[in-house]
Coordinates of C-alpha atoms in Angstrom, one line a residue:
M1 CA -23.3 -13.1 4.3
D2 CA -22.9 -9.4 3.3
T3 CA -23.1 -8.5 -0.4
R4 CA -21.8 -5.0 0.0
P5 CA -18.5 -4.2 -1.7
I6 CA -15.1 -3.7 -0.2
G7 CA -13.4 -0.3 -0.8
I8 CA -9.7 0.1 -1.5
I9 CA -7.9 3.5 -1.5
D10 CA -4.3 4.5 -2.3
S11 CA -2.3 7.5 -3.5
G12 CA -1.9 5.8 -6.9
L13 CA -1.1 2.4 -8.5
G14 CA 0.6 0.8 -5.5
G15 CA -2.7 -0.1 -3.9
L16 CA -3.4 -2.4 -6.9
T17 CA -1.1 -4.8 -5.1
G18 CA -3.6 -4.8 -2.3
L19 CA -6.5 -5.3 -4.8
Q20 CA -4.6 -8.2 -6.3
A21 CA -4.0 -9.8 -2.9
L22 CA -7.7 -9.4 -1.9
R23 CA -8.9 -10.8 -5.2
A24 CA -6.8 -13.9 -4.6
L25 CA -8.1 -14.3 -1.1
L26 CA -11.7 -13.3 -1.7
P27 CA -12.5 -14.1 -5.4
E28 CA -16.3 -13.5 -5.1
E29 CA -16.1 -10.1 -3.4
D30 CA -17.0 -6.9 -5.3
L31 CA -14.1 -4.4 -5.0
I32 CA -14.1 -0.6 -5.6
F33 CA -10.6 0.9 -6.0
F34 CA -9.7 4.6 -5.9
G35 CA -6.2 5.7 -6.9
D36 CA -5.6 9.4 -6.1
T37 CA -3.1 9.8 -8.9
G38 CA -4.1 13.4 -9.4
R39 CA -2.4 14.2 -6.1
M40 CA 0.3 11.6 -6.1
P41 CA 2.9 11.3 -4.6
Y42 CA 1.9 11.6 -1.0
G43 CA 5.3 11.0 0.5
G44 CA 6.5 14.6 0.5
R45 CA 3.4 16.2 1.9
P46 CA 2.9 17.6 5.4
K47 CA 1.1 15.4 7.9
E48 CA -2.0 17.6 8.3
Q49 CA -2.5 17.8 4.6
L50 CA -2.2 14.0 4.3
R51 CA -4.8 13.6 7.0
R52 CA -7.2 15.9 5.2
M53 CA -6.7 14.0 2.0
G54 CA -7.2 10.7 3.8
Q55 CA -10.5 12.0 5.2
Q56 CA -11.6 13.0 1.7
N57 CA -10.7 9.6 0.3
L58 CA -12.5 7.7 3.1
D59 CA -15.6 9.8 2.7
F60 CA -15.7 9.2 -1.0
M61 CA -15.5 5.4 -0.5
A62 CA -18.1 5.5 2.2
G63 CA -20.6 6.8 -0.4
F64 CA -20.7 3.3 -1.9
D65 CA -22.0 1.7 1.3
V66 CA -18.9 -0.5 1.5
K67 CA -18.6 -3.0 4.4
A68 CA -14.9 -2.3 5.0
I69 CA -12.2 -0.1 3.6
F70 CA -8.7 -1.3 2.8
V71 CA -6.3 1.7 3.1
A72 CA -3.6 0.2 0.9
C73 CA -1.3 3.1 1.5
G74 CA 1.6 3.0 3.9
T75 CA 1.7 6.8 4.1
L76 CA -1.9 7.2 5.3
S77 CA -1.6 4.1 7.5
S78 CA 1.4 5.6 9.3
T79 CA 0.4 9.3 9.5
A80 CA -3.4 8.9 10.1
A81 CA -3.8 5.7 12.1
D82 CA -6.1 7.4 14.6
L83 CA -8.3 8.6 11.7
L84 CA -8.7 5.0 10.5
D85 CA -9.4 3.7 14.0
R86 CA -12.3 6.0 14.7
Y87 CA -13.9 6.0 11.2
P88 CA -17.5 4.6 11.3
I89 CA -16.7 2.0 8.7
P90 CA -14.1 -0.6 9.6
C91 CA -10.8 0.5 8.1
F92 CA -7.7 -1.7 7.7
G93 CA -4.3 -0.1 7.0
V94 CA -1.1 -1.9 6.3
L95 CA 1.1 -1.0 9.3
H96 CA 0.2 -3.4 12.1
A97 CA -0.3 -6.5 10.1
S98 CA 3.0 -6.1 8.2
V99 CA 4.9 -5.3 11.4
E100 CA 3.5 -8.5 12.9
A101 CA 4.8 -10.5 9.9
M102 CA 8.2 -8.9 10.3
A103 CA 8.3 -10.0 14.0
Q104 CA 8.1 -13.6 12.9
I105 CA 11.4 -13.4 11.0
P106 CA 13.8 -15.5 13.1
G107 CA 17.2 -14.4 14.3
E108 CA 18.6 -11.4 16.1
G109 CA 20.0 -9.5 13.1
P110 CA 18.8 -6.1 11.8
L111 CA 15.4 -5.5 10.2
A112 CA 14.7 -2.7 7.7
V113 CA 11.7 -0.8 6.6
I114 CA 11.5 1.3 3.5
A115 CA 8.7 3.7 2.9
T116 CA 7.9 7.2 1.7
Q117 CA 9.5 10.2 3.4
A118 CA 6.3 11.0 5.3
S119 CA 6.0 7.5 6.6
I120 CA 9.6 7.4 7.8
D121 CA 9.3 10.9 9.3
S122 CA 6.2 9.8 11.3
G123 CA 8.3 7.1 13.0
A124 CA 5.2 4.8 13.1
F125 CA 6.8 1.8 11.5
A126 CA 10.0 2.0 13.5
R127 CA 8.2 2.4 16.8
A128 CA 6.0 -0.6 16.1
L129 CA 8.9 -2.7 15.0
K130 CA 11.0 -1.8 18.0
A131 CA 8.1 -2.6 20.3
R132 CA 7.6 -6.1 18.7
C133 CA 11.3 -6.8 18.1
P134 CA 13.1 -5.5 21.2
G135 CA 16.9 -5.7 20.9
R136 CA 17.0 -5.8 17.1
E137 CA 18.4 -3.0 15.1
I138 CA 15.8 -1.3 13.0
L139 CA 16.8 0.6 9.8
S140 CA 14.3 3.1 8.5
I141 CA 15.0 4.3 5.0
P142 CA 12.9 6.7 2.8
C143 CA 13.0 6.0 -0.9
P144 CA 11.5 9.1 -2.6
A145 CA 12.4 8.1 -6.1
F146 CA 10.6 4.7 -6.0
V147 CA 7.0 5.8 -6.5
P148 CA 7.7 8.1 -9.5
L149 CA 9.8 5.4 -11.1
I150 CA 7.2 2.7 -10.6
E151 CA 4.3 4.9 -11.7
S152 CA 6.2 5.7 -14.9
G153 CA 6.9 2.1 -15.7
H154 CA 10.4 1.5 -14.3
T155 CA 9.7 -1.9 -12.7
A156 CA 11.9 -4.5 -14.5
P157 CA 14.9 -6.0 -12.6
D158 CA 17.2 -4.9 -15.4
D159 CA 15.9 -1.3 -15.6
I160 CA 18.9 0.9 -15.1
P161 CA 17.2 3.9 -13.3
L162 CA 15.5 1.5 -11.0
R163 CA 18.7 -0.4 -10.3
D164 CA 20.5 2.8 -9.6
A165 CA 17.9 3.9 -7.1
I166 CA 17.9 0.5 -5.4
E167 CA 21.7 0.6 -4.9
E168 CA 21.5 4.2 -3.6
Y169 CA 18.7 3.5 -1.0
L170 CA 19.3 -0.1 -0.1
G171 CA 23.1 -0.1 0.2
P172 CA 22.9 0.4 4.0
V173 CA 20.5 -2.5 4.2
R174 CA 22.9 -4.9 2.4
R175 CA 25.9 -3.6 4.4
A176 CA 24.1 -4.1 7.7
G177 CA 23.3 -7.7 6.9
A178 CA 19.6 -7.1 7.4
Q179 CA 17.5 -10.3 7.8
G180 CA 14.2 -8.8 6.8
L181 CA 12.9 -5.9 4.7
L182 CA 9.4 -4.5 5.0
Y183 CA 7.9 -2.7 2.1
G184 CA 6.1 0.0 4.1
C185 CA 4.8 1.6 0.8
T186 CA 2.5 -0.6 -1.2
H187 CA 4.1 0.6 -4.4
Y188 CA 7.4 -1.0 -3.4
G189 CA 6.2 -4.6 -3.6
I190 CA 5.9 -4.1 -7.4
V191 CA 9.7 -4.1 -7.7
D192 CA 10.3 -7.0 -5.3
E193 CA 12.1 -9.0 -7.9
A194 CA 14.6 -6.2 -8.5
V195 CA 15.1 -5.6 -4.8
R196 CA 15.7 -9.3 -4.0
A197 CA 18.2 -9.5 -6.9
Y198 CA 20.2 -6.8 -5.2
L199 CA 19.9 -7.9 -1.6
G200 CA 20.3 -11.6 -2.2
P201 CA 18.2 -14.6 -1.2
S202 CA 19.0 -14.5 2.5
V203 CA 16.9 -11.3 3.1
R204 CA 13.2 -12.0 3.6
T205 CA 10.9 -9.3 2.1
V206 CA 7.5 -8.6 3.6
S207 CA 4.7 -7.0 1.5
A208 CA 2.5 -4.6 3.5
S209 CA -0.2 -5.1 0.9
A210 CA -0.4 -8.8 1.3
C211 CA -0.3 -8.6 5.1
G212 CA -3.1 -5.9 5.2
A213 CA -5.3 -7.9 2.8
A214 CA -4.9 -11.1 4.9
Q215 CA -5.9 -9.1 8.0
L216 CA -9.0 -7.8 6.3
R217 CA -10.0 -11.2 5.0
D218 CA -9.6 -12.7 8.5
Y219 CA -11.9 -10.0 9.9
L220 CA -14.6 -10.5 7.3
V221 CA -14.6 -14.3 7.7
R222 CA -14.7 -14.0 11.5
E223 CA -17.6 -11.6 11.4
G224 CA -19.5 -13.6 8.8
L225 CA -19.4 -10.7 6.2
T226 CA -18.1 -12.6 3.2
G227 CA -19.9 -14.0 0.2
G228 CA -22.7 -13.0 -2.1
G229 CA -20.7 -10.8 -4.5
S230 CA -20.1 -11.3 -8.2
G231 CA -16.4 -10.6 -8.2
G232 CA -17.0 -7.3 -9.9
E233 CA -14.6 -4.4 -9.8
R234 CA -14.8 -0.6 -10.3
F235 CA -11.9 1.7 -10.7
F236 CA -11.7 5.5 -10.0
T237 CA -8.8 7.9 -10.4
S238 CA -8.3 11.6 -9.8
G239 CA -5.8 11.6 -12.6
Y240 CA -6.2 10.7 -16.3
P241 CA -8.3 7.5 -16.7
A242 CA -6.5 6.3 -19.9
V243 CA -3.1 6.7 -18.2
F244 CA -4.3 4.9 -15.1
E245 CA -5.8 2.1 -17.1
R246 CA -2.7 1.4 -19.2
A247 CA -0.5 1.3 -16.1
A248 CA -3.0 -0.8 -14.1
V249 CA -3.3 -3.4 -16.9
R250 CA 0.5 -3.6 -17.1
L251 CA 0.8 -4.1 -13.3
L252 CA -2.1 -6.5 -12.9
G253 CA -1.3 -8.5 -16.0
R254 CA -5.0 -8.5 -17.1
P255 CA -7.8 -6.3 -18.4
L256 CA -9.7 -4.3 -15.8
G257 CA -13.1 -5.4 -17.0
S258 CA -14.7 -2.0 -16.5
P259 CA -13.8 1.6 -17.7
V260 CA -11.8 3.7 -15.3
E261 CA -14.0 6.5 -13.9
A262 CA -12.6 10.0 -13.4
L263 CA -13.0 12.2 -10.3
P264 CA -12.0 15.8 -9.8
V265 CA -8.9 16.5 -7.8
W266 CA -10.2 17.8 -4.4
S267 CA -8.6 20.8 -2.9
V268 CA -6.4 20.3 0.2

């Protein structure tokens, strides 16, 4: 048993899908969430800047004596994987677990990954998918408008700006007859209903958040590090707490249970 909390970091609200997944899997664990909304979006930033930001976020979370850190951010998972691997606290990104789930999709047809521009430019998702699924076509598509749309509340399947963006970005996925679609950015799972309405029921969608949360749960159970918590939650943001709280309540569908705490925006 280990009563220390679990830390969760993301560029913004998308990581709340990871918190939600962890809460369902580990209801008694204490969770600390940091959404770096003051510096969001991450997707258009240079790799070295992202790595510095990732280091700052990890170091902040380490200050709470967490037993593990869930990096519920596809951009950091793909551009700073080595940083996570060598961090002194066990860190779990969303790349490898989600690629493994994609590899289980039967058939020989194309597979697609959608993510931020930085994630796609890194090539990390595509390389991992090609290594696990040799012979299958891999489509890698950046969707830069998704995060701003989601963060500003455009999440409903009938939302016109969201539908327009989905048609623009995912047209190649539908035309290629892809059999699977990986949400390489944790924000994107929030609009899964709208995406599936466009692509149709034959395309299996895979959530990086859910896969990463399951991998972390398996590690904690295997190492005997679960239990003893109270199910408490703390929330931090580098943006405006009131704005974060309203959006978080909308996405989680429940009150947060504790005030959102503000942090300064660190320089990069």
